[in-house]
Every structure is written in C-alpha cells, then in structure tokens.
Tab-separated table of C-alpha atoms and ligand atoms in Angstrom:
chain	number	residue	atom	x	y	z
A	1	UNK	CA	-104.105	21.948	167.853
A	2	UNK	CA	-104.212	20.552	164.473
A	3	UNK	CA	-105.134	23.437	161.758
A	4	UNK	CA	-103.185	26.708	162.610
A	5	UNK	CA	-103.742	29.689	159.931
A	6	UNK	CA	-101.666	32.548	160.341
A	7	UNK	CA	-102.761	35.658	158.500
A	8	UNK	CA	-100.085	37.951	157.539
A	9	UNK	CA	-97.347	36.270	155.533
A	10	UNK	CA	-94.486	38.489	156.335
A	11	UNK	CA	-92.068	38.954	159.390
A	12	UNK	CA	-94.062	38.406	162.719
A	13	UNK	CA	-96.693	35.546	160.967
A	14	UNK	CA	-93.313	34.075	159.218
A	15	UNK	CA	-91.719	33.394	162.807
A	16	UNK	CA	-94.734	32.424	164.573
A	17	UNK	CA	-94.928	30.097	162.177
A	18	UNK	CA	-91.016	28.790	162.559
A	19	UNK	CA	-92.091	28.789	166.228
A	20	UNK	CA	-94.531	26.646	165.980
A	21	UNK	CA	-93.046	23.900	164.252
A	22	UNK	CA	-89.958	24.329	165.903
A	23	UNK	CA	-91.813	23.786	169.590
A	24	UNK	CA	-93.192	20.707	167.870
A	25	UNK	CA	-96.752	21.349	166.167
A	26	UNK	CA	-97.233	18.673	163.352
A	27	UNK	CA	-100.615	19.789	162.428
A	28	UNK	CA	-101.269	22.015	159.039
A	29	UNK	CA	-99.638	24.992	159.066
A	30	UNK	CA	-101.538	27.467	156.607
A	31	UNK	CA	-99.473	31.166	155.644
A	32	UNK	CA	-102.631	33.733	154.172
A	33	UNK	CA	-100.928	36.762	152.466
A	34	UNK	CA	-102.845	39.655	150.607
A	35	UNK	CA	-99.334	40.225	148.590
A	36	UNK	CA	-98.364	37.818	145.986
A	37	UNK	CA	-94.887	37.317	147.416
A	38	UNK	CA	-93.970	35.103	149.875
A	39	UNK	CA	-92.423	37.020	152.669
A	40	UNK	CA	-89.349	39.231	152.381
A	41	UNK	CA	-87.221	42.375	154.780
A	42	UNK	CA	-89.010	46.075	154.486
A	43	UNK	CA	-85.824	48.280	156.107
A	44	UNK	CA	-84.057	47.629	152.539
A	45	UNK	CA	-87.372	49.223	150.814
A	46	UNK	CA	-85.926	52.544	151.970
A	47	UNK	CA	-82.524	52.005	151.743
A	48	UNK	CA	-80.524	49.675	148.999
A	49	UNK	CA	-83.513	48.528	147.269
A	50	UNK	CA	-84.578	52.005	146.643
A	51	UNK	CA	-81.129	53.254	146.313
A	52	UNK	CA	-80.693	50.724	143.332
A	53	UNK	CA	-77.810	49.245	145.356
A	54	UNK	CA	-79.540	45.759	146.234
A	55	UNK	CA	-81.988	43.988	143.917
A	56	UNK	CA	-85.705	42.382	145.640
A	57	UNK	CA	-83.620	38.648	145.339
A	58	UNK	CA	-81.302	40.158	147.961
A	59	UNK	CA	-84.722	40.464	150.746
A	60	UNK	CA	-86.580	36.795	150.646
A	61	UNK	CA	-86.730	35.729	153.969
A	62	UNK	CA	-87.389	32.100	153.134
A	63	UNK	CA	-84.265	30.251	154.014
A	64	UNK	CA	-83.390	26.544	153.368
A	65	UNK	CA	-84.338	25.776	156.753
A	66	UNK	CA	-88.279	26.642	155.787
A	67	UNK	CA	-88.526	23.974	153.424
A	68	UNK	CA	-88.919	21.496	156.011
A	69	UNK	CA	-91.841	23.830	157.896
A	70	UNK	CA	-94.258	22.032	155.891
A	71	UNK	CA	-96.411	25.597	154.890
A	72	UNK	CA	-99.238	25.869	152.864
A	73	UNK	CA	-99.207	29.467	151.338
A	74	UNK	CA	-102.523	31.147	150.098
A	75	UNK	CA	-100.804	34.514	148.707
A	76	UNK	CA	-102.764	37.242	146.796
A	77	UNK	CA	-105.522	36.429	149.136
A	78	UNK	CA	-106.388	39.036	151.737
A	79	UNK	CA	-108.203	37.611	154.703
A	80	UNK	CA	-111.960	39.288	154.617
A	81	UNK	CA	-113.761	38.136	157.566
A	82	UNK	CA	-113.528	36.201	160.732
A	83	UNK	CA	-116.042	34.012	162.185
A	84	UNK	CA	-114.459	33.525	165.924
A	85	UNK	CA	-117.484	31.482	166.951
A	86	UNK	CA	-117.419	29.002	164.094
A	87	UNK	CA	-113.508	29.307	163.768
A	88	UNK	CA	-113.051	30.170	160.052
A	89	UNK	CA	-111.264	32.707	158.168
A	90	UNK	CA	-113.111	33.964	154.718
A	91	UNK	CA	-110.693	34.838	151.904
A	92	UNK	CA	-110.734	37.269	148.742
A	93	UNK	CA	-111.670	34.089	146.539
A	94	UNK	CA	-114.629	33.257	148.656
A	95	UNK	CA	-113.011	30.687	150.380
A	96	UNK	CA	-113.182	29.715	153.931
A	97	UNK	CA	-110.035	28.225	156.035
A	98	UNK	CA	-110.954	26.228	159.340
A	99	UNK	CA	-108.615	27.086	162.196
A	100	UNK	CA	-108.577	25.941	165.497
A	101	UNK	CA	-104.954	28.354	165.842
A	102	UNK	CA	-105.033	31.516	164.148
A	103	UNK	CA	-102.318	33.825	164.189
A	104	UNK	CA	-103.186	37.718	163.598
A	105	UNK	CA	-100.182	39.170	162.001
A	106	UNK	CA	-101.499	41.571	159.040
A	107	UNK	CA	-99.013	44.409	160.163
A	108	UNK	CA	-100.063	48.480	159.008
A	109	UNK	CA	-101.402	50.366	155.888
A	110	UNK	CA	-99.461	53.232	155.030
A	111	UNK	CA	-101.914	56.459	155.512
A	112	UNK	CA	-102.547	58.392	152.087
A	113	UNK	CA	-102.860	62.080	151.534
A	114	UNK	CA	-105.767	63.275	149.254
A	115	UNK	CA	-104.080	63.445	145.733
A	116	UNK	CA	-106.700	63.119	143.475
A	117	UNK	CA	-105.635	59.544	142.297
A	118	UNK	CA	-102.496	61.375	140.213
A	119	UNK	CA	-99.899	58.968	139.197
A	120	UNK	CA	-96.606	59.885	141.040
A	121	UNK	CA	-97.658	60.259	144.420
A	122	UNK	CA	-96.214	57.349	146.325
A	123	UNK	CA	-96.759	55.406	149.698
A	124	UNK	CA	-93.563	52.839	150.838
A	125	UNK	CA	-94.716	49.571	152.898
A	126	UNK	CA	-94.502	46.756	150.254
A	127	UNK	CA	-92.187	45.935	147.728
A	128	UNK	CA	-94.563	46.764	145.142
A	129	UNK	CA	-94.474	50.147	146.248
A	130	UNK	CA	-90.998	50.668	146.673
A	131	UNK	CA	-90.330	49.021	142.645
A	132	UNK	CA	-93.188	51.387	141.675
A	133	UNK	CA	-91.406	54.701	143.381
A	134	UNK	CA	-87.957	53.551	142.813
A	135	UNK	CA	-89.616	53.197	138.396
A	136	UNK	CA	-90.208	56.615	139.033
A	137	UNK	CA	-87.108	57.719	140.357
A	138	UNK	CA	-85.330	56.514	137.569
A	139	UNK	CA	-87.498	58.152	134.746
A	140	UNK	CA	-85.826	61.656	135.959
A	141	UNK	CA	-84.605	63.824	135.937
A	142	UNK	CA	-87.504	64.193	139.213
A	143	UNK	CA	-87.817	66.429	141.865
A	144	UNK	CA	-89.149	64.779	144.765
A	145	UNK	CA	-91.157	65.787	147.673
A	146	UNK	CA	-91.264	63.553	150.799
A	147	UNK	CA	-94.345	64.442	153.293
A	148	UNK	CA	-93.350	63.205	156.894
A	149	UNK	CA	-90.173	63.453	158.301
A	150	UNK	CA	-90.734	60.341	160.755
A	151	UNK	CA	-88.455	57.469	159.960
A	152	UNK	CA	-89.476	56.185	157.145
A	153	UNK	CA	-89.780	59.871	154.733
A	154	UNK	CA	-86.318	60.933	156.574
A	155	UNK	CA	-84.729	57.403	155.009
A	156	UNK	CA	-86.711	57.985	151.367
A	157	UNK	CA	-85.590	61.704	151.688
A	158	UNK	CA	-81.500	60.447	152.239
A	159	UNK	CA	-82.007	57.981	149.616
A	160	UNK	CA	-83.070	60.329	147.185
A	161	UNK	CA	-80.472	62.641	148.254
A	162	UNK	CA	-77.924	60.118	147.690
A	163	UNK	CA	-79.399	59.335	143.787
A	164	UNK	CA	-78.336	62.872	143.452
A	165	UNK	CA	-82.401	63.778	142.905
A	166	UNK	CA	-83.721	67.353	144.577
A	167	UNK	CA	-85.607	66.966	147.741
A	168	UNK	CA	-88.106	68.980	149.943
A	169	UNK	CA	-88.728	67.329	153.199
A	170	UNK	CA	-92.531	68.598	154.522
A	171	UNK	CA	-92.662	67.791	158.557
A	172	UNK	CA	-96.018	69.667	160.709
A	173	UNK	CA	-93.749	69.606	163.383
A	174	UNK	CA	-91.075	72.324	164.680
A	175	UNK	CA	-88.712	69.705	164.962
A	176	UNK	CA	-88.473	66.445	163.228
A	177	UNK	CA	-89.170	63.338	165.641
A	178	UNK	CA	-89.092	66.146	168.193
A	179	UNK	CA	-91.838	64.346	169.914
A	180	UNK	CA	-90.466	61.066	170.066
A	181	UNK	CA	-86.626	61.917	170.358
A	182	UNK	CA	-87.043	65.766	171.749
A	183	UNK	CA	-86.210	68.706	170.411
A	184	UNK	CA	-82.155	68.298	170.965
A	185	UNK	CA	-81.912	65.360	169.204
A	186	UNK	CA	-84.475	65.930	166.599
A	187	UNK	CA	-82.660	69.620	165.741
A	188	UNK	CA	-79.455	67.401	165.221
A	189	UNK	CA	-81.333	65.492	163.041
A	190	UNK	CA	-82.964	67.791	161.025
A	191	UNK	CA	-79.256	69.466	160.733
A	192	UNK	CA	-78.026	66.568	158.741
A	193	UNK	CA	-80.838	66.515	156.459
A	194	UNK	CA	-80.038	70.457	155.520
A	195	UNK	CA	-76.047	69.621	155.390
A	196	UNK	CA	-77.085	66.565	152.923
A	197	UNK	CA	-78.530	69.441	150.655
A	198	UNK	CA	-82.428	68.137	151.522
A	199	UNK	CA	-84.465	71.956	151.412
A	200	UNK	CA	-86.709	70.762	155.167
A	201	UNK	CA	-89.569	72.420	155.763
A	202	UNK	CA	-90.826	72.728	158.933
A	203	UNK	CA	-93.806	73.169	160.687
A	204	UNK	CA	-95.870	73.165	157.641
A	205	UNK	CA	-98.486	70.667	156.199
A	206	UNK	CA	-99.139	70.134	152.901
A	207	UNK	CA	-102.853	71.537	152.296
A	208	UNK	CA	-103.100	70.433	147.930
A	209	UNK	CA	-101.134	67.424	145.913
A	210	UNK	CA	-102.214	69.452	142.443
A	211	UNK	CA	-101.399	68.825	139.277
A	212	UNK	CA	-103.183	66.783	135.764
A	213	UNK	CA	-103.248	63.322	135.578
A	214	UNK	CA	-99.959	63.137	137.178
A	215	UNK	CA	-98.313	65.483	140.281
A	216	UNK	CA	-96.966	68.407	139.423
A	217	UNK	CA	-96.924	70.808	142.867
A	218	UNK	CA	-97.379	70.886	145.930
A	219	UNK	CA	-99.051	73.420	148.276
A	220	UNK	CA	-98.154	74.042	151.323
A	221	UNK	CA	-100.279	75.345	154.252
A	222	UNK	CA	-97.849	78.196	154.438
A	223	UNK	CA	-99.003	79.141	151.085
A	224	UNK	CA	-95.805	78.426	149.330
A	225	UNK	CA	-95.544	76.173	146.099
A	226	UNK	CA	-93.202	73.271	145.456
A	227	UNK	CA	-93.387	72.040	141.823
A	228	UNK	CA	-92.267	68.425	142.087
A	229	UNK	CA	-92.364	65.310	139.886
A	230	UNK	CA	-92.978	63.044	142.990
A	231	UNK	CA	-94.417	62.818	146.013
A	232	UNK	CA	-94.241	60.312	148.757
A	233	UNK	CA	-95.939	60.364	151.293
A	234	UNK	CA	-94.602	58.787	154.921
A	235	UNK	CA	-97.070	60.334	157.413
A	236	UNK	CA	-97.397	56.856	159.255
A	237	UNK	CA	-99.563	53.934	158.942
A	238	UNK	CA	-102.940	52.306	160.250
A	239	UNK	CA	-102.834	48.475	161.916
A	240	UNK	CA	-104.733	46.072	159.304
A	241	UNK	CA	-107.801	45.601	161.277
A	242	UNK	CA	-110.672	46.281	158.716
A	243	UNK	CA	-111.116	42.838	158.148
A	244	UNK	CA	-111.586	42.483	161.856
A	245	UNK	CA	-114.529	44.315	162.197
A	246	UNK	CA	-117.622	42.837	163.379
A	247	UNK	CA	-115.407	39.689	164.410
A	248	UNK	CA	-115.818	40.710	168.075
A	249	UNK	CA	-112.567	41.130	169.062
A	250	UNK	CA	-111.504	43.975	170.623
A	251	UNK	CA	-109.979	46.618	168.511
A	252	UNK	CA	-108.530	49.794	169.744
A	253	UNK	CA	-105.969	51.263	167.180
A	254	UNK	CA	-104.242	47.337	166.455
A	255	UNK	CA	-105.443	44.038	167.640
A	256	UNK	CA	-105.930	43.858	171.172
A	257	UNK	CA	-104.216	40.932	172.748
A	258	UNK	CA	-103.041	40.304	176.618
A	259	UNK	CA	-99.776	39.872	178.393
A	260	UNK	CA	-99.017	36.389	176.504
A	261	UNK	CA	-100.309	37.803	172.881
A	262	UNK	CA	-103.466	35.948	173.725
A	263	UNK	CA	-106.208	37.683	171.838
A	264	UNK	CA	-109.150	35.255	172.646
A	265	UNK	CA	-109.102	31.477	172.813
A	266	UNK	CA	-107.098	29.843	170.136
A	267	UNK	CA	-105.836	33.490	168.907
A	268	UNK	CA	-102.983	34.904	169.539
A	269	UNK	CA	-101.382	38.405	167.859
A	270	UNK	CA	-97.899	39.940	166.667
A	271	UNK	CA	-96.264	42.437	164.688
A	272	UNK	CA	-97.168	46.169	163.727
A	273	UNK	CA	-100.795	45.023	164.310
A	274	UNK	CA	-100.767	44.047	167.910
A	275	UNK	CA	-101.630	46.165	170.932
A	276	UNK	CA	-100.558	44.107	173.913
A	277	UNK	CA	-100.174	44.572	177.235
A	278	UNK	CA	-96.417	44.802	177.842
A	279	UNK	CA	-96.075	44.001	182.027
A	280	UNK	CA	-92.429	45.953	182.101
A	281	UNK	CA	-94.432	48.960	181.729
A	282	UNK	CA	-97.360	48.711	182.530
A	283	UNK	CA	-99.202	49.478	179.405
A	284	UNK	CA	-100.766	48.759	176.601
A	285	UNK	CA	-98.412	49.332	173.557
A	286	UNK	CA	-98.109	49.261	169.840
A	287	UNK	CA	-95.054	48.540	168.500
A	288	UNK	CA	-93.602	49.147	164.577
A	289	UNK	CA	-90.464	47.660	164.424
A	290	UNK	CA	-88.611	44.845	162.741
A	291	UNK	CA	-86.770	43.411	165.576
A	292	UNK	CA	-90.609	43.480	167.498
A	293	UNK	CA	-92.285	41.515	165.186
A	294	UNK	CA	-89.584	38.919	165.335
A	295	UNK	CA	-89.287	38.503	169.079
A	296	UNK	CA	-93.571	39.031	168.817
A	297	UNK	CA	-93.834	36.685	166.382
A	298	UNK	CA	-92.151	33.561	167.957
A	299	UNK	CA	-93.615	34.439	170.936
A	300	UNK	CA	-97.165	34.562	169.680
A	301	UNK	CA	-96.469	30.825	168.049
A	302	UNK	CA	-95.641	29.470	171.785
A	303	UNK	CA	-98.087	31.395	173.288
A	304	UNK	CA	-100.532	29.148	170.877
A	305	UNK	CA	-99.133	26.293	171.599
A	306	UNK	CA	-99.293	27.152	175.640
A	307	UNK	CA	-102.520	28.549	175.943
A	308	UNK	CA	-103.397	29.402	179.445
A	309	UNK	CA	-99.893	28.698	180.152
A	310	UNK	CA	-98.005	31.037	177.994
A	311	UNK	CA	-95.798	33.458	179.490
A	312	UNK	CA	-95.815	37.062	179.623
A	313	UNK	CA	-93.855	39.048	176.451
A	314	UNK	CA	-92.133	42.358	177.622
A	315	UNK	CA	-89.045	43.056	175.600
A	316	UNK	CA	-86.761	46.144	175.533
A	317	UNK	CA	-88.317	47.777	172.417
A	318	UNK	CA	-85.380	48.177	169.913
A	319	UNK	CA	-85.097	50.064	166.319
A	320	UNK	CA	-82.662	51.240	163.903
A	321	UNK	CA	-82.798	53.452	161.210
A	322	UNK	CA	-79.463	54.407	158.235
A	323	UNK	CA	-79.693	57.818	157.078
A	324	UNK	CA	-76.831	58.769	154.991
A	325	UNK	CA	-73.809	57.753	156.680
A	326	UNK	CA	-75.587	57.897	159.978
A	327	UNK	CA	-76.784	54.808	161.906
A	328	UNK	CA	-79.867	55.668	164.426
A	329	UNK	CA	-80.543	53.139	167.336
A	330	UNK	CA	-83.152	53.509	170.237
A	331	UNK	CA	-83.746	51.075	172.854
A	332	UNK	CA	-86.536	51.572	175.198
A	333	UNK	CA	-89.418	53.808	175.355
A	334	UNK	CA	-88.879	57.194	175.133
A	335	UNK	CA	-92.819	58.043	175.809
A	336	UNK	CA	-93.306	60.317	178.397
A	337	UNK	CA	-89.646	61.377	179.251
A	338	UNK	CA	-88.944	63.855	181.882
A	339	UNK	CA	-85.468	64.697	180.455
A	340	UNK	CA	-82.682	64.166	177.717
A	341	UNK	CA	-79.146	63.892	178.596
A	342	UNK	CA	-75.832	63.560	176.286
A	343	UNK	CA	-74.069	60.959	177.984
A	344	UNK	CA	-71.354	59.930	175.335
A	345	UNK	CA	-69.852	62.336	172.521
A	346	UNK	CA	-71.848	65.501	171.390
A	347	UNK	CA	-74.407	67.060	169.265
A	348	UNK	CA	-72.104	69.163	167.600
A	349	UNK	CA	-70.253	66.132	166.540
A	350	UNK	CA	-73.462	64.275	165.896
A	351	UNK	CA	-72.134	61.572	167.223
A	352	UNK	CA	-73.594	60.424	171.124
A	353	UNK	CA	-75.693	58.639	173.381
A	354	UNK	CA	-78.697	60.498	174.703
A	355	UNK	CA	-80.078	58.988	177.742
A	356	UNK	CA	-84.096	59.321	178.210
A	357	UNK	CA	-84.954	59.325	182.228
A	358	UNK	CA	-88.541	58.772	183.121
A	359	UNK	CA	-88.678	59.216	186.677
A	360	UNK	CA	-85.230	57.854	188.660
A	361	UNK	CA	-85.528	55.331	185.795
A	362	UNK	CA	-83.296	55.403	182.608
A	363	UNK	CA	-86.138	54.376	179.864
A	364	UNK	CA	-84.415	54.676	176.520
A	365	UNK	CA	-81.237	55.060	175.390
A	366	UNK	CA	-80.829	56.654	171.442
A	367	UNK	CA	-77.153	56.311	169.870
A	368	UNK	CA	-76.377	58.119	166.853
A	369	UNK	CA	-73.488	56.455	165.061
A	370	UNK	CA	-73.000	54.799	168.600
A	371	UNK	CA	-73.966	51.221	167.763
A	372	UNK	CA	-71.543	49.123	170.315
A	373	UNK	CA	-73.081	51.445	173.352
A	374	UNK	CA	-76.408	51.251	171.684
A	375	UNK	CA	-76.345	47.250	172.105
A	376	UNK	CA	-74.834	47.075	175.597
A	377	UNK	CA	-77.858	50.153	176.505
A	378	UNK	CA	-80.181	47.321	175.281
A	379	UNK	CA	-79.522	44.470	177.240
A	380	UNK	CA	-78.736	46.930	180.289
A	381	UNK	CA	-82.393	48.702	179.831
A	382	UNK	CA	-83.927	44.938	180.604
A	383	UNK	CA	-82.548	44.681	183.902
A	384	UNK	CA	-83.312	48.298	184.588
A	385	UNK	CA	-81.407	51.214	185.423
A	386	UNK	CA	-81.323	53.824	188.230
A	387	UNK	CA	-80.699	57.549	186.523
A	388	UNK	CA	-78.429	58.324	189.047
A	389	UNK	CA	-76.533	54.999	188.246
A	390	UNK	CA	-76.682	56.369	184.611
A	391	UNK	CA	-75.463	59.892	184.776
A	392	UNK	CA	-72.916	61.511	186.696
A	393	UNK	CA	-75.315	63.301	188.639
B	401	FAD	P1	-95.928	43.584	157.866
B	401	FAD	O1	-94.509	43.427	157.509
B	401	FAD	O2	-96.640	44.851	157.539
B	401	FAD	O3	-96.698	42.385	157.175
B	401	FAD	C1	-98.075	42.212	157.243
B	401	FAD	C2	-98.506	41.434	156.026
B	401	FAD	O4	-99.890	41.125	156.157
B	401	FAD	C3	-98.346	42.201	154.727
B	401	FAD	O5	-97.738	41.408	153.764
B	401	FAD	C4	-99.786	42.539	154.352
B	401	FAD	O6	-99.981	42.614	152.961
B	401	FAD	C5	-100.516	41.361	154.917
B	401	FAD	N1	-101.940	41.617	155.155
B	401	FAD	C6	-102.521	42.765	155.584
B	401	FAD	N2	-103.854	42.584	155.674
B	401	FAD	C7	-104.106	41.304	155.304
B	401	FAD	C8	-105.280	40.525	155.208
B	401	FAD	N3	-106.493	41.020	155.516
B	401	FAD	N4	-105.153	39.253	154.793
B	401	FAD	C9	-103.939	38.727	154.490
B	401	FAD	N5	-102.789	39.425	154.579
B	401	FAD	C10	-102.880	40.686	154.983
B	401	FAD	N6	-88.044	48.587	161.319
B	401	FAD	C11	-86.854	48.734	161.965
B	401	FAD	O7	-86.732	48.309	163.122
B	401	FAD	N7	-85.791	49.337	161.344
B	401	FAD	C12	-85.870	49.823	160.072
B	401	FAD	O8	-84.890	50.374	159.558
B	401	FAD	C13	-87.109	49.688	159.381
B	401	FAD	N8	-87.234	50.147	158.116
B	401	FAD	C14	-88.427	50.026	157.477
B	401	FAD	C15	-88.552	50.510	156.183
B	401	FAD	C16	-89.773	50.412	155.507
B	401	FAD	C17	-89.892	50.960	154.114
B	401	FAD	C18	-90.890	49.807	156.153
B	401	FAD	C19	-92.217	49.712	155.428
B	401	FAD	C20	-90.774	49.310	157.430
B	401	FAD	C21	-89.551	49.407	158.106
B	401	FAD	N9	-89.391	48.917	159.404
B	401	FAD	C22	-88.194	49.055	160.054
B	401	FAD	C23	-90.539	48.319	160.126
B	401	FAD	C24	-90.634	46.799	159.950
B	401	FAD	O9	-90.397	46.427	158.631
B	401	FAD	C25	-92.011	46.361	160.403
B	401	FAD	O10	-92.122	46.636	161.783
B	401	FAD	C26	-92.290	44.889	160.128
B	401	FAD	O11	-92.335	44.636	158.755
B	401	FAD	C27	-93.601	44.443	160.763
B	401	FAD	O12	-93.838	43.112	160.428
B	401	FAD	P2	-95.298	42.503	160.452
B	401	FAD	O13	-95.159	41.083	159.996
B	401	FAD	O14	-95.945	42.774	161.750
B	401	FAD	O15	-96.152	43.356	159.410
C-alpha cells in the first residue's frame, strides 16, 4: 500500500490510523472528516461537557504521540461518493482522493423527530450539538423534554437533572432498556430516574413537537401536553452509509464487512458503521460503543495491512454509561437472553451484578455501581462461561 484514506476522522478511523503506522505503513496517510474538528471523546457530550463541568479542550484525542503519524487531514469535507472500481473517494469540494487503502469509519446520524425545523429541538452526536443544547440550557430558566430513554436521553435527562432544570423523560416502551437489559433491571433503572425528580413517561410516543418558530409543547400519543422550552431527541441513530450508495458494496443497516473487517479488496470497516461478522457468535453484528470502535479501529488498520491474511475480530462487546451517581457496565451480548439473574447485591439496593444466560452459556454480565466485578465479568465472558459455573444453581 502506498495511499491509505480513512473516512471518518473520529475514534475508530483515528486508531486505524495509529495502527497503521504503528505496524509500519510509510505511505500517505489521509484523515477525511465532515466536522471541522479534528477528532475528540463523545461520552463527555452527555456528561461534563454538557453538565458545564469540563470544557471541549478537556476531549481532543490528538496526543503528542500523533504528531509523528504523519496525517494529512481534509476536515469539513464529507466524503460524497465512492468509485471502488477506479479507487477514489469524491469530496464536498469536488475533489477526488486516490486510495489504494480506504478505511470506512463514518460512525451514525442521530435519527430526528418531525419538528417543523423549530429552534430548540436538539439531537446529541457531535460537539456542535452538544455546545448548541448545552447554549440552550443555559439561557433558562428551560424545561426540558428528552424523547428516548436509551442511553444516551437517560444520560441528557441526569444531566439536566443535575443543572437543577425540569425534566420529562418520553420512552414507547413499558420499561426503559427493558428490551436490552429486561424488565428487572430496566424497572430499577427507571426507579432512579423518578427518585432523581425526572417526571418518566412511559409507554408513550410523542405524536407533535408544536410550537412558533421555536418549541413550545409537546404532545404526547396519550393525548397529554408537556409545555417545554427544549427538546432533545435520543431515539437512536442511523450508520453513515448514504454516501455509500451506488458504490456496490453491500449495505444492510452499516457497512458490511467480514470476519477480518474486510469489506472488499483494499477496504476494510470499523466503528458505529460496521456490520461484521463477529465468529464468537456467530453473527453478524453492529456495534455502538466507544471501547468497539477502538479495539475495531486498530484492528481494521492491520487487517489493511494483512489482507487475505488478517485475522478474525471477535471481542467481548463492552459499554459504560454514568447516570447520576450511578456507573452502568455491560459486557457481552445480552440479545436473545433466556433469563436474568442477580448474582451480587440487589435491586432494592441498586447496586448488583445481573447475569444474562443464553442457553448453558453466561452471555452478558451488567453491573450497576459494580465496576471491579464488571471488569473481571469481561475478561471471564472471552473465555466463556458455563451458567451452572456462574450461578449457584
Ligand atoms: P463517530 O464517532 O460517529 O465518528 C464518525 C465521524 O465520521 C464523525 O465525525 C462524522 O462526522 C464523520 N462522517 C460521517 N459521514 C462522513 C462522510 N460522508 N465523510 C466524512 N466524514 C463523515 N460509548 C460508550 O461506550 N460509553 C458511553 O458512555 C458513551 N457515551 C456517548 C455519549 C454520546 C453523546 C455519544 C454521541 C456517543 C457515546 N458513546 C458512548 C458511543 C461512542 O462515542 C461511539 O460508539 C463512538 O464515537 C463511535 O466512533 P466512530 O469513530 O465509529 O464514529
């Protein structure tokens, strides 16, 4: 190889990048980034950053180290088009980058509600965003609204909380992350959100963001009305594939890549935007975390460098989350789980380790203010565990 492009210049195309060089590639080494900054943490976009606590300075992920990378950044250019054939990536500007390595690391898109285009309605994936919401925020004296009670609206929602602003959590579902953490664990978190003073709402959707130029309500499909002064809206996000289209690769909701990350020849994916093959399971999986698209990242950079003989990627999935004074950890996959179990501490004291079985296998492990367990669950979870090994039976 001798002209790698990596588009996506955040965490996963960031560390395929430091993987590259560090396995030895000397060629040019070219970062394309549709944001104008060069590439920086998210998890603090919920947390300090909107909290006030930590300024964006505190988030660069450049390090000293990265000088010597030898990168050539194109940021504020989104990628537009790919010409696999010819090997060239087309940019905003018109441009076209030869590649004969291209990494596909573009991560997700936040998915909007309809709101009429009224100012105060929010998304939170970049650091624009979070500046933008957190402007808001500030102006008061603000009643927020938080659609989505998945990770990321549950985080904005204790954030808020803890600026002392009013909010209404709106979750669809019964229970919040019932379907990825079951109903136990999900109650238990919903609990803390209603002790923290946060008015949930569940199993409602949100049917009108209404209001004049900017939001002032929202209806719910219950027919009740919040009036509100924000809204953000954290009802998940869509892989950064548009510009994919037409390019012949295989898209099925993300990037499709194989075992290695291997995409096609001379492409390789990583990050929120890859669905890969992961060999532990036996499936094809998406994953949106920040420890993922580190691990994905590097290994997508080798895998480059290897080609036919790069080596299969199938981590332990692993993913934290701070709400309030509460630290959430999951390891594994809890997909598909035939049962929950409390293995350490208690619901009531909201404090535990709830063991996922799948099977006679353990296949996840959650802690919830539980993080020395949590870490040993991880590296146990790679070798694989029996249940009954697990649990007293
Ligand atoms: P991204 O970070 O999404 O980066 C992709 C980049 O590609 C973006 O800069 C995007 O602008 C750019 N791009 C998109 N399309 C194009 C194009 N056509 N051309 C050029 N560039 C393009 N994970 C955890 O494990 N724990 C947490 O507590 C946690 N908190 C989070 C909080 C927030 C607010 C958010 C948004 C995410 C959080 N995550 C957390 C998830 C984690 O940050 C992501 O999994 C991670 O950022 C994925 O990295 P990535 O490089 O794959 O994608």
């Amino acid at each position: 190889l001798s002209s790698v492009v990596v588009v996506g210049a955040s965490l996963a195309g960031l560390h395929a990048a430091r993987a590259l060089r560090h396995r030895g590639y000397d060629g040019s080494l070219t970062l394309v980034g549709a944001e104008d900054h060069r590439p920086y943490d998210r998890p603090p976009l919920s947390k300090q950053v909107l909290a006030g606590t930590w300024e964006p300075d505190r988030i660069g992920l450049g390090s000293s180290a990265d000088d010597d990378l030898d990168l050539t950044w194109r940021l504020g250019q989104a990628a537009t088009a790919l010409d696999v054939a010819g090997r060239t990536v087309r940019l905003a500007d018109g441009d076209e980058l030869a590649w004969d390595g291209l990494v596909l690391a573009t991560g997700a898109a936040p998915r909007r509600l309809d709101d009429g285009g009224r100012a105060g309605v929010h998304v939170l994936r970049s650091l624009d965003d979070c500046l933008a919401l957190r402007a808001d925020l500030e102006a008061g004296p603000g009643r927020v609204v938080v659609v989505g009670a998945g990770f990321i609206g549950a985080e904005v929602a204790a954030t808020c909380r803890g600026r002392g602003i009013d909010v209404t959590l709106v979750e669809p579902l019964p229970v919040p992350l019932g379907r990825v953490l079951g109903d136990d664990v999900g109650t238990v978190l919903g609990a803390v959100h209603r002790d923290e003073g946060v008015d949930l709402r569940l199993g409602v959707g949100v049917d009108a963001v209404e209001g004049g130029d900017r939001v002032e309500r929202v209806r719910l499909s219950d027919g009740s009305v919040v009036d509100c002064d924000v809204v953000v809206v954290g009802i998940g996000v869509t892989p950064c594939t548009g510009w994919l289209e037409g390019s012949g690769l295989a898209l099925d909701d993300g990037v499709v890549a194989d075992a290695a990350c291997r995409v096609a020849p001379g492409i390789v994916a990583a990050g929120d935007v890859c669905r890969w093959w992961h060999e532990g399971y036996g499936a094809s999986l998406r994953v949106e975390h920040w420890d993922h698209a580190i691990g994905q990242g590097t290994h997508a950079g080798e895998a480059l460098l290897a080609g036919d003989g790069a080596e299969a990627f199938a981590p332990v999935p692993w993913f934290w989350s701070d709400q309030y004074d509460r630290k959430i950890m999951l390891a594994g996959r809890t997909q598909g789980a035939d049962e929950v179990r409390i293995v350490d501490g208690s619901l009531e004291d909201r404090r535990f380790v709830a063991l996922y079985r799948r099977g006679d296998q353990v296949v996840a492990a959650l802690g919830l203010n539980r993080p020395g367990p949590l870490a040993r669950w991880r590296l146990r979870l790679a070798d694989g565990v029996a249940w009954a090994d697990a649990v007293d039976a």
